[in-house]
Amino acid sequence: MQATAWTRGPVGIDMIGRVTRNGCKTVLVLVPTMTAGTRLLDLLPVLDGDHRVQVVFTMPSSEDVWHGLDGFVRDLGALVLPWDQARRHNWDLVLSASHDCIEHVHGKLLLLPHGAGAGKSRKRTRTVTGGVLPTTGLDRQLLTRRGQVIPATIALPTEADQALLRRTCAEAVPRSLVVGDICLDRIMASVVHRSRYRAALGVGDQDELITISSTWSPESVFGKHIELYERLVVEAAHAQTKVAAVLHPNIWAVHGRWQVRSWLARATARGLLVIPPERGWQATVIASDIVIGDHGSTSAYAGALGGRMCLAAFPDHNIRAGSVGHTLGRFAPRLDPDAPLRPQLDRVRARPGSTRLREAISARPGMSHRLLRTAMYRLLDIPEPPWPVFVTSAPIPIPLDW
């Protein structure tokens, strides 16, 4: 087998002959999935403007790969190192929002959750053999290797997550830090741009935007009620209503863009706006008047915004008590997919919004970027920049042009 060529980047014993900025601290960004990558894109702008830091990306390689991941990372315009090269270098800081392959990198690791809550909402997760295993997302087998805790710092959204960690991997608690939720903070900071997001989606001030959000798995909206997408644009829409679809990146990765387009072809022909997985879901949620969802993180963030939302699918039998999903299931109204949709949505819109999910998602509202920047520079062992942390706005949504 031919060895993978190494990239002539700003690392390695011979880098001095090619770099322009010398002496930079090196930061490695692990992107094993698009979900993990998009979460880290909420964080990386805190390094903007610092000439002392060089950031490079890599896609950890294992026995299987996610379709579309390479294009997602390459389109960022970042320097991407082959996995074999990245795992043979010593890094000043490693950033990851996934447990995948973290034991194979060398450097101080900052580990973030990739969704709402550090603990999984589902009680059990699927395995490659089709079985199910109990999991919390903070289990000892994920965080340790040969009896040693792998991350240097574990970023947690709430004290409840820290209490869960104490039960599942007590030796990792000293390395944990409650920092809130960086994604929620970016969403809240972007609410001021709601009118811009609506305009980008073709939604006027007097128009209504209904968004269907789906996580992946057969228990999701897309898995159980794919017919809702076409029904909604037919039954619930009128001249001043638009309908958008936000699908979990793993739906696209597992089934492929061509197949998703084919499955939604009749709905898109009637006007469904499909938001690409790599860009625009946060802005679309902000722009929405009603969000229809399931147990996924996007539904939880929609609920935390205080807007009108409801659940069209929800696996009550597989939701872990005390999780963000559990809180979502307690307070969000249910949509009956077999009943007429418009009357149900009118009732949802008439309900007052609630912010009860915010406390379940974040114990440090508005503070996550500042707290995480402090943690990152502590691990880098250099002073923080003198300028304040700036939270970048969520990117403008651009529906797919099919």
Coordinates of C-alpha atoms in Angstrom, one line a residue, residues 9-326:
G9 CA 2.8 22.6 6.6
P10 CA 4.0 24.8 9.5
V11 CA 5.0 21.7 11.6
G12 CA 7.8 19.2 11.6
I13 CA 11.6 19.4 12.2
D14 CA 12.1 21.0 8.7
M15 CA 9.4 23.6 9.0
I16 CA 11.9 26.5 9.5
G17 CA 12.7 26.3 5.8
R18 CA 9.1 27.1 4.7
V19 CA 7.2 29.0 7.3
T20 CA 6.7 32.8 7.2
R21 CA 5.5 33.2 10.7
N22 CA 7.9 31.4 13.0
G23 CA 7.5 30.4 16.7
C24 CA 3.7 30.1 16.6
K25 CA 1.8 27.9 19.1
T26 CA 0.2 25.0 17.1
V27 CA -3.5 24.1 17.5
L28 CA -4.9 20.9 15.9
V29 CA -8.6 20.7 15.2
L30 CA -10.0 17.2 15.0
V31 CA -12.9 16.8 12.6
P32 CA -14.1 13.2 12.6
T33 CA -17.6 14.2 11.7
M34 CA -19.3 17.3 10.3
T35 CA -21.3 17.6 13.5
A36 CA -18.1 17.9 15.5
G37 CA -16.6 20.2 13.0
T38 CA -19.5 22.7 13.0
R39 CA -19.4 22.8 16.8
L40 CA -15.7 23.8 16.7
L41 CA -16.4 26.5 14.1
D42 CA -18.5 28.1 16.9
L43 CA -15.3 28.2 19.0
L44 CA -12.4 28.9 16.7
P45 CA -13.2 32.6 16.1
V46 CA -12.0 33.3 19.7
L47 CA -8.4 32.8 18.2
D48 CA -9.0 35.4 15.5
G49 CA -6.4 38.1 15.3
D50 CA -3.8 36.3 17.4
H51 CA -0.5 36.2 15.4
R52 CA 1.0 33.8 17.9
V53 CA -1.2 30.9 17.0
Q54 CA -1.3 28.6 14.0
V55 CA -4.4 26.4 13.5
V56 CA -4.5 23.3 11.3
F57 CA -7.2 20.7 10.8
T58 CA -7.2 16.9 10.4
M59 CA -9.7 14.2 9.7
P60 CA -9.0 11.2 12.0
S61 CA -9.0 8.0 10.0
S62 CA -10.5 4.8 11.3
E63 CA -12.0 1.7 9.7
D64 CA -14.9 3.7 8.2
V65 CA -15.4 7.3 6.9
W66 CA -18.3 9.7 6.7
H67 CA -19.4 10.6 3.2
G68 CA -18.9 14.3 2.4
L69 CA -16.5 15.0 5.3
D70 CA -13.5 15.7 3.1
G71 CA -15.4 18.3 1.0
F72 CA -16.7 20.0 4.2
V73 CA -13.2 20.4 5.7
R74 CA -11.5 21.4 2.4
D75 CA -14.2 24.1 1.7
L76 CA -13.2 25.8 5.0
G77 CA -10.0 27.0 3.3
A78 CA -8.0 25.6 6.2
L79 CA -4.7 23.8 6.1
V80 CA -5.6 20.1 6.4
L81 CA -2.9 17.6 7.4
P82 CA -3.2 13.9 6.7
W83 CA -4.1 11.9 9.8
D84 CA -0.9 9.9 9.8
Q85 CA 1.1 13.2 9.8
A86 CA -1.1 14.9 12.5
R87 CA -0.9 12.0 15.0
R88 CA 2.9 12.0 14.7
H89 CA 3.4 15.6 15.8
N90 CA 3.3 17.1 19.3
W91 CA 0.7 19.9 19.5
D92 CA 0.4 22.7 21.9
L93 CA -3.4 22.4 21.9
V94 CA -5.8 19.9 20.5
L95 CA -9.5 20.7 20.0
S96 CA -12.2 18.1 19.7
A97 CA -16.0 17.8 20.0
S98 CA -15.9 14.1 19.6
H99 CA -14.3 11.1 21.4
D100 CA -13.2 9.5 18.2
C101 CA -9.5 8.9 18.0
I102 CA -8.6 11.3 20.8
E103 CA -6.2 8.7 22.3
H104 CA -4.1 8.9 19.2
V105 CA -3.1 12.5 19.2
H106 CA -0.2 14.1 21.2
G107 CA -1.0 17.4 23.0
K108 CA -3.2 19.0 25.6
L109 CA -6.7 18.1 24.6
L110 CA -9.7 20.4 25.2
L111 CA -12.8 18.2 24.7
L112 CA -16.2 19.8 24.1
P113 CA -19.7 18.2 23.6
H114 CA -20.9 18.3 20.0
G115 CA -24.6 18.8 20.9
A116 CA -26.9 20.2 23.5
G117 CA -25.7 18.7 26.8
A118 CA -22.5 16.8 27.5
G119 CA -24.6 13.7 28.4
K120 CA -26.5 12.0 25.7
S121 CA -30.3 12.3 25.6
R122 CA -30.7 8.7 24.5
K123 CA -30.3 5.9 27.0
R124 CA -28.8 3.6 24.4
T125 CA -26.8 4.0 21.3
R126 CA -26.5 1.8 18.2
T127 CA -23.5 -0.3 17.5
V128 CA -22.1 -1.3 14.2
T129 CA -23.7 -4.7 14.7
G130 CA -27.1 -3.3 15.1
G131 CA -27.3 -3.9 18.9
V132 CA -27.7 -1.2 21.6
L133 CA -25.5 -0.3 24.5
P134 CA -26.2 1.9 27.5
T135 CA -24.2 5.1 27.3
T136 CA -24.1 8.6 28.7
G137 CA -21.4 10.2 26.5
L138 CA -19.3 10.8 29.6
D139 CA -18.4 7.1 30.2
R140 CA -15.0 6.0 31.5
Q141 CA -14.2 4.0 28.4
L142 CA -14.6 7.1 26.3
L143 CA -12.4 9.4 28.4
T144 CA -9.6 7.2 29.6
R145 CA -6.9 5.0 28.2
R146 CA -4.8 2.5 30.3
G147 CA -6.2 4.1 33.4
Q148 CA -5.3 7.7 32.5
V149 CA -7.7 10.5 31.7
I150 CA -7.1 11.6 28.1
P151 CA -8.4 15.2 27.9
A152 CA -6.5 17.9 29.7
T153 CA -9.8 19.8 30.1
I154 CA -13.4 18.6 29.6
A155 CA -15.7 21.5 28.9
L156 CA -19.2 20.9 30.4
P157 CA -22.4 23.0 29.9
T158 CA -23.8 22.6 33.4
E159 CA -23.2 21.4 36.9
A160 CA -25.7 18.5 36.2
D161 CA -23.2 17.3 33.5
Q162 CA -20.4 17.5 36.1
A163 CA -22.5 15.5 38.5
L164 CA -23.1 12.9 35.8
L165 CA -19.3 12.8 35.2
R166 CA -18.7 12.2 38.9
R167 CA -20.9 9.1 38.6
T168 CA -19.5 7.7 35.4
C169 CA -15.8 8.7 35.6
A170 CA -14.9 10.3 38.9
E171 CA -11.2 10.6 38.1
A172 CA -12.0 13.0 35.2
V173 CA -13.9 15.5 37.4
P174 CA -10.7 17.5 38.4
R175 CA -10.2 18.1 34.7
S176 CA -13.7 19.3 34.1
L177 CA -14.8 22.9 33.7
V178 CA -18.4 24.2 33.6
V179 CA -18.4 26.7 30.7
G180 CA -22.0 26.8 29.4
D181 CA -22.9 26.1 25.8
I182 CA -21.0 27.9 23.1
C183 CA -23.6 27.1 20.4
L184 CA -26.5 28.5 22.4
D185 CA -24.5 31.6 23.2
R186 CA -23.8 32.1 19.5
I187 CA -27.5 31.6 18.7
M188 CA -28.6 34.1 21.3
A189 CA -26.0 36.7 20.1
S190 CA -27.3 36.3 16.6
V191 CA -31.0 36.9 17.4
V192 CA -30.5 40.6 16.5
H193 CA -30.0 39.5 12.9
R194 CA -33.4 37.7 12.7
S195 CA -34.8 40.0 10.0
R196 CA -31.6 39.5 7.9
Y197 CA -32.0 35.7 8.2
R198 CA -35.6 35.8 7.2
A199 CA -34.9 38.0 4.2
A200 CA -32.2 35.5 3.0
L201 CA -34.9 32.8 3.1
G202 CA -37.4 35.0 1.3
V203 CA -39.6 35.5 4.4
G204 CA -41.1 38.9 4.8
D205 CA -42.0 40.7 8.1
Q206 CA -45.7 39.5 7.8
D207 CA -44.8 36.0 6.6
E208 CA -44.6 32.8 8.6
L209 CA -41.7 30.4 8.6
I210 CA -42.1 26.8 9.8
T211 CA -39.0 24.7 10.1
I212 CA -38.9 20.9 10.4
S213 CA -35.8 19.8 12.3
S214 CA -34.7 16.2 12.3
T215 CA -31.9 14.4 14.1
W216 CA -30.7 11.1 12.6
S217 CA -31.9 7.5 13.5
P218 CA -35.1 5.7 12.7
E219 CA -36.8 7.4 15.7
S220 CA -36.4 10.9 14.3
V221 CA -38.8 13.0 12.3
F222 CA -37.1 12.1 9.0
G223 CA -37.0 8.5 10.0
K224 CA -40.6 8.1 11.1
H225 CA -42.6 10.7 9.3
I226 CA -40.8 11.7 6.1
E227 CA -44.2 12.4 4.5
L228 CA -44.6 15.4 6.8
Y229 CA -42.3 17.5 4.6
E230 CA -44.7 17.3 1.6
R231 CA -47.8 17.4 3.8
L232 CA -46.7 20.5 5.5
V233 CA -46.1 22.5 2.4
V234 CA -49.6 21.4 1.2
E235 CA -51.7 21.5 4.4
A236 CA -50.1 24.1 6.5
A237 CA -48.8 26.5 4.0
H238 CA -50.6 29.5 2.3
A239 CA -49.4 32.5 0.4
Q240 CA -47.6 33.9 3.4
T241 CA -46.0 30.7 4.8
K242 CA -42.7 29.1 3.9
V243 CA -41.4 25.8 5.1
A244 CA -37.8 24.9 5.7
A245 CA -36.0 21.6 6.5
V246 CA -33.0 21.2 8.7
L247 CA -31.5 17.7 8.7
H248 CA -28.7 16.3 10.9
P249 CA -25.4 16.1 9.0
N250 CA -25.4 12.3 9.5
I251 CA -28.5 11.9 7.4
W252 CA -26.6 13.5 4.5
A253 CA -23.5 11.5 5.3
V254 CA -25.1 8.1 5.5
H255 CA -27.7 8.4 2.6
G256 CA -25.9 10.9 0.4
R257 CA -27.0 14.3 -1.0
W258 CA -28.5 12.8 -4.2
Q259 CA -30.8 10.5 -2.2
V260 CA -31.9 13.2 0.2
R261 CA -32.8 15.3 -2.8
S262 CA -34.7 12.5 -4.4
W263 CA -36.7 11.7 -1.2
L264 CA -37.6 15.3 -0.8
A265 CA -38.2 16.1 -4.5
R266 CA -42.0 16.4 -4.4
A267 CA -41.8 18.6 -1.3
T268 CA -39.1 20.9 -2.8
A269 CA -41.1 21.1 -6.0
R270 CA -43.9 22.6 -3.9
G271 CA -41.5 25.1 -2.2
L272 CA -39.7 23.3 0.6
L273 CA -36.5 25.1 1.5
V274 CA -33.7 22.6 2.3
I275 CA -30.9 24.0 4.4
P276 CA -27.4 22.5 3.8
P277 CA -25.9 20.6 6.7
E278 CA -22.7 22.6 6.8
R279 CA -24.3 26.1 7.0
G280 CA -27.4 27.9 8.1
W281 CA -29.2 25.8 10.6
Q282 CA -28.7 28.2 13.5
A283 CA -29.9 31.2 11.5
T284 CA -32.9 29.2 10.2
V285 CA -34.0 28.3 13.7
I286 CA -33.7 32.0 14.7
A287 CA -35.7 33.0 11.7
S288 CA -38.5 30.5 12.4
D289 CA -42.0 31.2 13.8
I290 CA -42.5 27.5 14.6
V291 CA -40.1 24.7 14.8
I292 CA -41.3 21.1 14.5
G293 CA -38.7 18.7 15.9
D294 CA -37.7 15.6 17.8
H295 CA -35.2 14.6 20.5
G296 CA -32.2 16.2 18.6
S297 CA -30.1 19.1 19.7
T298 CA -31.6 21.5 17.1
S299 CA -35.0 21.0 18.6
A300 CA -33.6 21.8 22.1
Y301 CA -31.9 24.9 20.9
A302 CA -35.1 26.0 19.3
G303 CA -36.9 25.5 22.6
A304 CA -34.2 27.4 24.5
L305 CA -34.8 30.4 22.2
G306 CA -38.3 30.7 23.7
G307 CA -40.0 30.3 20.4
R308 CA -42.9 28.2 19.5
M309 CA -42.0 24.6 18.9
C310 CA -43.5 21.1 19.0
L311 CA -42.4 17.5 18.7
A312 CA -43.5 15.3 15.8
A313 CA -41.4 12.3 16.9
F314 CA -40.0 11.5 20.3
P315 CA -38.6 8.1 21.6
D316 CA -39.9 8.4 25.2
H317 CA -38.7 4.8 25.9
N318 CA -35.1 5.7 25.0
I319 CA -34.6 9.0 26.7
R320 CA -32.2 9.3 29.6
A321 CA -33.7 10.9 32.7
G322 CA -32.1 14.2 33.6
S323 CA -30.9 14.8 30.0
V324 CA -31.6 17.8 27.8
G325 CA -33.9 15.6 25.8
H326 CA -35.8 14.6 28.9

